[in-house]
mmCIF file of C-alpha atoms in Angstrom:
data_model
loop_
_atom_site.group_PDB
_atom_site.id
_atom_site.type_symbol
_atom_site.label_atom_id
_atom_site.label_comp_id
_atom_site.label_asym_id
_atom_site.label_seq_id
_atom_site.Cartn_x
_atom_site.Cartn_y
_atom_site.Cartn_z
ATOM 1 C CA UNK T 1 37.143 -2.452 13.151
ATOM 2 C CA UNK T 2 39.120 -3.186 9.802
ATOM 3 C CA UNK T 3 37.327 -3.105 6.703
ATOM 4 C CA UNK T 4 39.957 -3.292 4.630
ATOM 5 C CA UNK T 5 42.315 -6.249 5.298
ATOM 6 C CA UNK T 6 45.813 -6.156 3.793
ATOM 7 C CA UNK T 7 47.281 -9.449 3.933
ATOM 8 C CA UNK T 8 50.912 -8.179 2.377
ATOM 9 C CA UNK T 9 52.979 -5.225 3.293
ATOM 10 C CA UNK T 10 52.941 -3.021 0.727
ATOM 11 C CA UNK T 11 56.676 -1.800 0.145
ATOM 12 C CA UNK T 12 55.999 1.906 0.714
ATOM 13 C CA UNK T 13 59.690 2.559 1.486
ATOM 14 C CA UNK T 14 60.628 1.139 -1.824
ATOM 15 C CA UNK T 15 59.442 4.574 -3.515
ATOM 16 C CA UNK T 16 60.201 6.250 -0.275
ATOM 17 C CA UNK T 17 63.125 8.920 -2.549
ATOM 18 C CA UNK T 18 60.914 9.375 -5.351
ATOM 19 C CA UNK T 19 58.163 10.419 -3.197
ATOM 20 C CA UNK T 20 60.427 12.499 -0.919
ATOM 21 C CA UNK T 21 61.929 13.832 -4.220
ATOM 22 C CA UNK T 22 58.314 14.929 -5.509
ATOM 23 C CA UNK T 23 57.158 16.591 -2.140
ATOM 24 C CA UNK T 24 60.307 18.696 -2.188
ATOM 25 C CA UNK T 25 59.521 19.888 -6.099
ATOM 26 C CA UNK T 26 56.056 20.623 -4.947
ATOM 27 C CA UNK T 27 57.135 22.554 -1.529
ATOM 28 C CA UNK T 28 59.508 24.931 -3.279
ATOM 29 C CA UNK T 29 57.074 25.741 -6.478
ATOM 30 C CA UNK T 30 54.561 26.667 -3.430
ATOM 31 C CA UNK T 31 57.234 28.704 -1.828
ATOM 32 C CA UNK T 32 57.895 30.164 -5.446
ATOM 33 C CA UNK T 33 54.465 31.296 -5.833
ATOM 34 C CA UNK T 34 53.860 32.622 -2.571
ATOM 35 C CA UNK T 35 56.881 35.306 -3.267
ATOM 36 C CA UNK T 36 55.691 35.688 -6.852
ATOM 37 C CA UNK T 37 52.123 35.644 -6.234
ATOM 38 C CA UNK T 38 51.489 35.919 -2.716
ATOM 39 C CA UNK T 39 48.718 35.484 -1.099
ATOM 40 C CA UNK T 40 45.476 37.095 -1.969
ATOM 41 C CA UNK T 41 44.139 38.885 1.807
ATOM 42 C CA UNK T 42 40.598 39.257 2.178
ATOM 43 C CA UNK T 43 39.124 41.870 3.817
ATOM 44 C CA UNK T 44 39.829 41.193 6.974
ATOM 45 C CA UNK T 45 43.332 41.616 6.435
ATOM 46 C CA UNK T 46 43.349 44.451 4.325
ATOM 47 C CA UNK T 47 40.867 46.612 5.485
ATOM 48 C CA UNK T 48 37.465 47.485 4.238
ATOM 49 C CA UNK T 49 33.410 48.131 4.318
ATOM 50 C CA UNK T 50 31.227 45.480 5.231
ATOM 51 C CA UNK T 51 27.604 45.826 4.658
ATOM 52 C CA UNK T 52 24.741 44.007 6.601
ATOM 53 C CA UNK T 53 21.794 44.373 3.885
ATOM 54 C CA UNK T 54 18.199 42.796 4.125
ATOM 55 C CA UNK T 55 15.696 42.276 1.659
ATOM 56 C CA UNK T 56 11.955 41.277 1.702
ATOM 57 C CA UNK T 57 12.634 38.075 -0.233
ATOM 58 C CA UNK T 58 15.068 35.785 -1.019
ATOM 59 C CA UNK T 59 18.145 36.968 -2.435
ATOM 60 C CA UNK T 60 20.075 35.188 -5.791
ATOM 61 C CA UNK T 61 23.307 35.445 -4.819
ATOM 62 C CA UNK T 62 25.079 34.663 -8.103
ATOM 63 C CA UNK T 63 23.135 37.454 -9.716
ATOM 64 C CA UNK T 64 23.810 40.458 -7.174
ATOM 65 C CA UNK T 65 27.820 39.638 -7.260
ATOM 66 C CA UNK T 66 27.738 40.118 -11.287
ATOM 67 C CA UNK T 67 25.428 43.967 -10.256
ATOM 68 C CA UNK T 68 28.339 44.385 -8.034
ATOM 69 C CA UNK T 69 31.254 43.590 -9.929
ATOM 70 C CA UNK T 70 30.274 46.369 -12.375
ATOM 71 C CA UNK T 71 30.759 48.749 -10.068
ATOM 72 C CA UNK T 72 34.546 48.205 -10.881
ATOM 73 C CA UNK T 73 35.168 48.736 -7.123
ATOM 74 C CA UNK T 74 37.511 45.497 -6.926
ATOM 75 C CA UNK T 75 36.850 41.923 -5.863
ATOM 76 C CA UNK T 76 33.645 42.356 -3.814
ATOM 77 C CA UNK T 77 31.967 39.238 -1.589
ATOM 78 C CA UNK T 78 28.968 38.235 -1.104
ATOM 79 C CA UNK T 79 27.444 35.662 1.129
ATOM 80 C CA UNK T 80 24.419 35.279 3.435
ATOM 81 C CA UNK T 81 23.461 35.285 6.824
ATOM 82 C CA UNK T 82 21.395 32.238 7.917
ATOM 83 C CA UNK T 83 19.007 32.755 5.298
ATOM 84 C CA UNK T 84 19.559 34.429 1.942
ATOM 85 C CA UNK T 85 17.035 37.046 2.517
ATOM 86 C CA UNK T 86 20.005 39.027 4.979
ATOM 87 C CA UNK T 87 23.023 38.894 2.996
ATOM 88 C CA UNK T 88 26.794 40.678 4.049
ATOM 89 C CA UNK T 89 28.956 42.173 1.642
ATOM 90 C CA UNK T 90 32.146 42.945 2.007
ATOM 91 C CA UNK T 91 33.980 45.872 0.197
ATOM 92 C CA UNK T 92 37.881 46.422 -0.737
ATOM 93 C CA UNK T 93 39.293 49.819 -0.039
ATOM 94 C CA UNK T 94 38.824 52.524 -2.497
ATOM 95 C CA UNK T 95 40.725 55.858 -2.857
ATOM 96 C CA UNK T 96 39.380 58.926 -2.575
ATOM 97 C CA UNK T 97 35.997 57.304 -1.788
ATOM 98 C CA UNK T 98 35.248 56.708 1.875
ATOM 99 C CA UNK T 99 33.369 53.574 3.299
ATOM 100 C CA UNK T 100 29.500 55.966 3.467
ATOM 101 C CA UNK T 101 30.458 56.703 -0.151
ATOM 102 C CA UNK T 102 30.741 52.849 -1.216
ATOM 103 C CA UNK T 103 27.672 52.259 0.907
ATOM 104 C CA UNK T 104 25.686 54.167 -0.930
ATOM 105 C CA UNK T 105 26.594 53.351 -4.301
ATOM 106 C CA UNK T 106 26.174 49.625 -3.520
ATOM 107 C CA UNK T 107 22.541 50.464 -1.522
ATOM 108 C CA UNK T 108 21.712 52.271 -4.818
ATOM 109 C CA UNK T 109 22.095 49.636 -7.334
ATOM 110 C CA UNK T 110 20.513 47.208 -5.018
ATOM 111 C CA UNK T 111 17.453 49.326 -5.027
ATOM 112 C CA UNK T 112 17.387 49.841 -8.858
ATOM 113 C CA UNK T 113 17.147 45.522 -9.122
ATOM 114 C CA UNK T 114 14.714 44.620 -6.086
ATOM 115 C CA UNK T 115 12.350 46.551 -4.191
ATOM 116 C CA UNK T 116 12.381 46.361 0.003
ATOM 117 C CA UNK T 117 15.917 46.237 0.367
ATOM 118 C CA UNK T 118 17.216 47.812 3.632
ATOM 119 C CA UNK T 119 20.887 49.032 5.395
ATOM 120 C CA UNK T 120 21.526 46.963 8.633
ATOM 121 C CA UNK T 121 24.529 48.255 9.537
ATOM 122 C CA UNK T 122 28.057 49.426 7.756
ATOM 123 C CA UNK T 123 31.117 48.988 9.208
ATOM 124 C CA UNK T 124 34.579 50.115 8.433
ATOM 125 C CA UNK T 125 37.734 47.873 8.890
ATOM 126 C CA UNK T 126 40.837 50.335 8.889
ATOM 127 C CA UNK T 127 44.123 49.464 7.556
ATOM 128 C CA UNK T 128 45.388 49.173 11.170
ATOM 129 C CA UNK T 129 42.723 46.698 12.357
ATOM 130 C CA UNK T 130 43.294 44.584 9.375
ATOM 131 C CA UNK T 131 47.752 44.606 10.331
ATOM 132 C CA UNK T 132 46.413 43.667 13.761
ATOM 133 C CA UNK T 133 44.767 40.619 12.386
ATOM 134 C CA UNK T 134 47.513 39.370 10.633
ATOM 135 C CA UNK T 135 49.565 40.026 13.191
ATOM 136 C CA UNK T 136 47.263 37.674 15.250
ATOM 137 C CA UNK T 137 46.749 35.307 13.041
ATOM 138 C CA UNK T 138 50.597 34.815 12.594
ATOM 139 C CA UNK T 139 51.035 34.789 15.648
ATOM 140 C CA UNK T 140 48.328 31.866 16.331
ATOM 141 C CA UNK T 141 49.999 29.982 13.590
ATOM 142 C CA UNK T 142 53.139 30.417 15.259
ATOM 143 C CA UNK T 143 51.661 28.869 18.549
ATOM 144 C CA UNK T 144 50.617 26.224 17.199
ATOM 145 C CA UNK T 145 53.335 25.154 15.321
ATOM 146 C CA UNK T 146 55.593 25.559 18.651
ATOM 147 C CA UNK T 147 53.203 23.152 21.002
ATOM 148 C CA UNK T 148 53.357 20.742 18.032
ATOM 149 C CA UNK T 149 57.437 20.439 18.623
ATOM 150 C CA UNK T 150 57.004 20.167 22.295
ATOM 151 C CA UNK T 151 54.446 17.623 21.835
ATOM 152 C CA UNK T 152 56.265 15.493 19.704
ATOM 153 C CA UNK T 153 59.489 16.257 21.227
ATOM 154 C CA UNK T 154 58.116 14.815 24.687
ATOM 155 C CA UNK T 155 56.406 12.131 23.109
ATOM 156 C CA UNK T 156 58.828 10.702 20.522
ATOM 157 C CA UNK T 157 62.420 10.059 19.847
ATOM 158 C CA UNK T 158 64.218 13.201 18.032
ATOM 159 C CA UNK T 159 64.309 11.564 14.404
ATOM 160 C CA UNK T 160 59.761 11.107 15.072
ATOM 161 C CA UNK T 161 59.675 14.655 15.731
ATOM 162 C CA UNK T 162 62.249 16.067 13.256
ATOM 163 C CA UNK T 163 60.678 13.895 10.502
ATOM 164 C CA UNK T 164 56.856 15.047 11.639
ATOM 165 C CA UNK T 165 57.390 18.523 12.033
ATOM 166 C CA UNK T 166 59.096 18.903 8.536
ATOM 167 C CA UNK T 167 56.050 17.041 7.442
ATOM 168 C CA UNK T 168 53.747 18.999 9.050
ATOM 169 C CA UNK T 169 55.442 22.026 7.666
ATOM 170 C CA UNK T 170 54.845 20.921 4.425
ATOM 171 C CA UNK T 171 51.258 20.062 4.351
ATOM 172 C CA UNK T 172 50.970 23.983 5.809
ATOM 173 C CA UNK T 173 53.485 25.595 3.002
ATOM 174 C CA UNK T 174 51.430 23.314 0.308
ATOM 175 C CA UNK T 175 47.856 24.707 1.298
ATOM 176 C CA UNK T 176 49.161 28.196 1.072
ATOM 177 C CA UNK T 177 50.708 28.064 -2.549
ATOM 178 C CA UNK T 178 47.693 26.307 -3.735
ATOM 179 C CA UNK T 179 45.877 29.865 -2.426
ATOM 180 C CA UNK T 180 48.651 32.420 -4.214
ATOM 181 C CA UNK T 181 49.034 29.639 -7.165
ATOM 182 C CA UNK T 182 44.727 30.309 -7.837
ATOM 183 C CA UNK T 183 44.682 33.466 -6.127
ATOM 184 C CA UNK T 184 42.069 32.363 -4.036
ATOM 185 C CA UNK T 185 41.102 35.013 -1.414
ATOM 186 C CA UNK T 186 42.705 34.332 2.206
ATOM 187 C CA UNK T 187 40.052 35.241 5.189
ATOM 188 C CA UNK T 188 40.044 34.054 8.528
ATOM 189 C CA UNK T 189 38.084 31.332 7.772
ATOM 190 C CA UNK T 190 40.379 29.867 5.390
ATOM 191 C CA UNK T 191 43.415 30.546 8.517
ATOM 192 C CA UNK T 192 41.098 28.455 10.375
ATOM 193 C CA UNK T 193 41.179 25.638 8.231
ATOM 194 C CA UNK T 194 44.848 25.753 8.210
ATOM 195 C CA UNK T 195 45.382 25.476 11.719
ATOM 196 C CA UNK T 196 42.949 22.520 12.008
ATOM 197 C CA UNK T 197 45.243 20.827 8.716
ATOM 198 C CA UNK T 198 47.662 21.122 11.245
ATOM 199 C CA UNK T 199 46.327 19.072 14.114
ATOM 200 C CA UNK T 200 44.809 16.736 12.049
ATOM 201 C CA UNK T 201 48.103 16.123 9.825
ATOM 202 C CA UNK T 202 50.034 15.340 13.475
ATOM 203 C CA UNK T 203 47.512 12.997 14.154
ATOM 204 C CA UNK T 204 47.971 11.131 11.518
ATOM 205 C CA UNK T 205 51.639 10.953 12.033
ATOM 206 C CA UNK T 206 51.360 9.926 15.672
ATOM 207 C CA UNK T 207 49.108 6.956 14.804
ATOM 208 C CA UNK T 208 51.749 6.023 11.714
ATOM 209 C CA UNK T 209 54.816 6.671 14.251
ATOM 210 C CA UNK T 210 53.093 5.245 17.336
ATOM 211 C CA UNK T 211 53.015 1.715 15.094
ATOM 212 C CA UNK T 212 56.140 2.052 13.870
ATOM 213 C CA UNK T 213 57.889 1.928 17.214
ATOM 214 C CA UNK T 214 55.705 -0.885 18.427
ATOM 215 C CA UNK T 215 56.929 -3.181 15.398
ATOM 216 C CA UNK T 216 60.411 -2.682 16.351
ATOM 217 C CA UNK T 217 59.678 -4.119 20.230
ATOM 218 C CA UNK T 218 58.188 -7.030 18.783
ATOM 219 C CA UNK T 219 59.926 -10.324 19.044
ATOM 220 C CA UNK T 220 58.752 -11.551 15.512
ATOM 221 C CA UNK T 221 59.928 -8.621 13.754
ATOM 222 C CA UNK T 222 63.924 -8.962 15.474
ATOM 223 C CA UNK T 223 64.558 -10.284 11.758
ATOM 224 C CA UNK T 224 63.285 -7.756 9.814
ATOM 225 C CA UNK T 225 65.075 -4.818 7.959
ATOM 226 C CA UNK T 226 64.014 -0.812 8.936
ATOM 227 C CA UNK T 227 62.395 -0.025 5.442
ATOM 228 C CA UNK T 228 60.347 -3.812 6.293
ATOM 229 C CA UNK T 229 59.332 -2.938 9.454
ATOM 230 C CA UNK T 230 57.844 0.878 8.688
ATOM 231 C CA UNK T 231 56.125 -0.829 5.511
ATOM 232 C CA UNK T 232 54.052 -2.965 7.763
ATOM 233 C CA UNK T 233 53.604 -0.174 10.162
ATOM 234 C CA UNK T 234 51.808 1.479 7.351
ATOM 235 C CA UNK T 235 49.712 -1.055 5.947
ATOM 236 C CA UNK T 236 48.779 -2.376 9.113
ATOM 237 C CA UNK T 237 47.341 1.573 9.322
ATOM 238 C CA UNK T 238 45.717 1.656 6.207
ATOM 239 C CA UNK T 239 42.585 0.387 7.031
ATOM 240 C CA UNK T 240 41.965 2.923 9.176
ATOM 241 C CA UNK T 241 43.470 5.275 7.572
ATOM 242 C CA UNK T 242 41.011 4.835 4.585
ATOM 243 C CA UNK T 243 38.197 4.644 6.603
ATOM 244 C CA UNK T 244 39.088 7.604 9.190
ATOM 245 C CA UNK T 245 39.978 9.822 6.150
ATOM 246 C CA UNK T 246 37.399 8.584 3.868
ATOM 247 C CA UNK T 247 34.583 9.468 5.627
ATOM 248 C CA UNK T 248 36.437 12.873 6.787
ATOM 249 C CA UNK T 249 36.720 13.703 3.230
ATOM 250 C CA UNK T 250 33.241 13.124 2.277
ATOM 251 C CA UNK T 251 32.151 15.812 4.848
ATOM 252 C CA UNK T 252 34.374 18.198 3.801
ATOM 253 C CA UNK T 253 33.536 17.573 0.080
ATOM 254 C CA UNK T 254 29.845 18.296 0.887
ATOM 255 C CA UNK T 255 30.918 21.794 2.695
ATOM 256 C CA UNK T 256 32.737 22.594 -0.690
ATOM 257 C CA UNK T 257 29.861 21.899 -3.032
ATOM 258 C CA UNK T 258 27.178 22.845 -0.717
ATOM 259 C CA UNK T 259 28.714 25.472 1.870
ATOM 260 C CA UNK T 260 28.393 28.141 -0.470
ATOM 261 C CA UNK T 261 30.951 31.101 -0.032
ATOM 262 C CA UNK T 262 30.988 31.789 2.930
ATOM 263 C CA UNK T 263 32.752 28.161 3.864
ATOM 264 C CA UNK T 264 34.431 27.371 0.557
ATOM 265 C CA UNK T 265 37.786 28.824 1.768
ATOM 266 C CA UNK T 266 37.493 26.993 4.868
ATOM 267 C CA UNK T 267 36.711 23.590 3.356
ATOM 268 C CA UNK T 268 39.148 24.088 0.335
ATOM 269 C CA UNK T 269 41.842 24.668 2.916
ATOM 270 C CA UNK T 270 40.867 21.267 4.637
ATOM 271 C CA UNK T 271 40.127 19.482 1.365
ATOM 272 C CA UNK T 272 43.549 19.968 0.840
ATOM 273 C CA UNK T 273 45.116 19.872 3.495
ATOM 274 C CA UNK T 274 43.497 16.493 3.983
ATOM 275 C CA UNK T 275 44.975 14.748 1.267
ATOM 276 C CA UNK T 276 48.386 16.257 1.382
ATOM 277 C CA UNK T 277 48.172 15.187 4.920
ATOM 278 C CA UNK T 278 48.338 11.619 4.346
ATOM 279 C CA UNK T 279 50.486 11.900 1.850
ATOM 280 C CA UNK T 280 52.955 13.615 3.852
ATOM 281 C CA UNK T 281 52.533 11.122 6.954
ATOM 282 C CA UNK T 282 53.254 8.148 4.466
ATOM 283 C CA UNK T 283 55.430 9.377 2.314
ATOM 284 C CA UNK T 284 57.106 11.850 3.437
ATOM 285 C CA UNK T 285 57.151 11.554 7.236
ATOM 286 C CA UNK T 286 58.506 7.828 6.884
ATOM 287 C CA UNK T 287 60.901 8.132 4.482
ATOM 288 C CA UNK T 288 62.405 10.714 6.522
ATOM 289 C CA UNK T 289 63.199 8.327 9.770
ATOM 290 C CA UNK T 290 65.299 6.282 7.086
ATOM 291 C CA UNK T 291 67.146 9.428 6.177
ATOM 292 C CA UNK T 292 67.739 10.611 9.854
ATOM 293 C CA UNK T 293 69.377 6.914 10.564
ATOM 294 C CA UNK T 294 66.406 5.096 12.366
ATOM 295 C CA UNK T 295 67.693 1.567 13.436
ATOM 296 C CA UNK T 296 66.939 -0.762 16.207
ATOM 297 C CA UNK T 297 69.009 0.329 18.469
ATOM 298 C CA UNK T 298 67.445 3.967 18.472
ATOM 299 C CA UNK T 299 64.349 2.378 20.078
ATOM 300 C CA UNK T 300 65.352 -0.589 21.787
ATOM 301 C CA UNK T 301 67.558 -0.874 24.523
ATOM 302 C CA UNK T 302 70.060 -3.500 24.677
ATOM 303 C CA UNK T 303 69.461 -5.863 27.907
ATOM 304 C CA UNK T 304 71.746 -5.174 31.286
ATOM 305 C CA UNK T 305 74.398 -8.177 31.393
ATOM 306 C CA UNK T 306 74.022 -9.985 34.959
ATOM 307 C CA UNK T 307 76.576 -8.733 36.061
ATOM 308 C CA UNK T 308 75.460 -5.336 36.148
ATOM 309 C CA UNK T 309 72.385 -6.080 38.146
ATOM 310 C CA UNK T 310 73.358 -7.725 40.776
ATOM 311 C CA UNK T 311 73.718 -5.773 43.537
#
């Protein structure tokens, strides 16, 4: 299905070192701030209290974080369970107060506010469980990252996978400086969203690539220049691409706006990593197969003279 019908290639190539030139400006500013900044752990990572608290009616949200945040007992989150009337909140560590002492406190402003509120459950998420966690979740990243090599180093031609993992690599370095850049808070939602950035970023880049090396076994494009040929792999993409990405988009948007905290990491992650994803498949991935020395005969085999198959 092709809603969108592009009758002339648009010369992406063209602007293929300015764009290559602005992705590398933007991937060492989000290095720069992830050293400078870092990255803002939630409590997952760091260790903590969380709080499972239930109240008689529905809960405002917006108005028990600003009764928490003058506790002064750090950046404190707040979201609800299925329905607003159970709610979890999540405490940073505190010294010299332990996690019953913060439990209390909270449990007592709660009850000075609204009537019928009730303790759940409390746990406490040590320093070591939190190191654990980001060992794991390194770890997963790490994973991930390594089938994506094999996978593209089995499916494509070394400058395809060079050119896709570096772009990969990129959407992923991007997503995290935007986080230390605004200080958002990292959880394992928002890890989540990074590793699915990840799949959905190769994707793209397979479907691009998979084109790409098509065009150059067709007879009608023997007479056609590299840059020529990858521009019309594109467009002839973009359709889909709009469409496929579009829509994508759209749900993700809605999670952002309507999700509420407890998935606004996770869809700011993909909102993100969404658009940097095409970008980087475009204009970053395919400029880079230019720069590596993609030609013909990288792809296409020269025919066996008759001499050499007769037998």
């Amino acid at each position: 299905m092709e809603f969108f019908k592009i009758k002339r290639d648009i010369p992406f190539m063209s602007y293929g070192k300015l764009t290559t030139a602005i992705s590398l400006i933007t991937f060492i500013l989000a290095v720069f701030f992830l050293v400078t900044r870092g990255l803002n752990f939630s409590v997952e990572f760091t260790g903590g209290t969380v709080m499972e608290v239930e109240f008689k009616q529905s809960a405002d949200l917006n108005k028990i974080r600003t009764e928490l945040d003058g506790l002064k007992l750090g950046e404190i989150q707040v979201q609800a369970l299925g329905t607003n009337k159970q709610i979890m909140i999540r405490l940073p560590n505190k010294a010299n107060m332990t996690s019953a002492q913060l439990s209390n406190q909270v449990m007592d402003l709660l009850k000075q506010h609204q009537e019928g509120v009730s303790l759940r459950q409390v746990e406490f998420i040590g320093p070591q469980v939190g190191e654990e966690l980001v060992t794991h979740g390194l770890l997963a990243l790490g994973m991930v990252v390594i089938g994506i090599i094999i996978y593209l180093s089995m499916r494509f031609e070394w400058r395809f996978a060079v050119s896709a993992i570096i772009a990969n690599m990129h959407d992923v370095v991007i997503i995290l400086g935007c986080f230390a850049l605004f200080h958002w808070e990292f959880s394992l939602t928002v890890l989540a969203g990074v590793l699915a950035v990840l799949g959905y970023s190769v994707n793209e880049s397979v479907v691009v690539f998979d084109r790409i090396r098509e065009n150059f076994r067709k007879p009608h494009m023997r007479g056609r220049s590299v840059p020529a040929i990858i521009d019309n792999a594109i467009t002839a993409t973009m359709s889909r691409t709009i469409i496929t990405h579009g829509s994508t988009e759209a749900m993700v948007i809605s999670m952002l706006v309507f999700g509420g905290a407890a998935l606004h990491g996770f869809a700011m992650a993909l909102t993100i990593g969404i658009v940097f994803g095409i970008y980087s498949s475009v204009l970053v991935a395919s400029p880079l197969l230019l720069m590596f020395g993609l030609n013909r005969q990288n792809l296409v085999k020269p025919p066996k003279r008759k001499e050499e198959a007769v037998v």
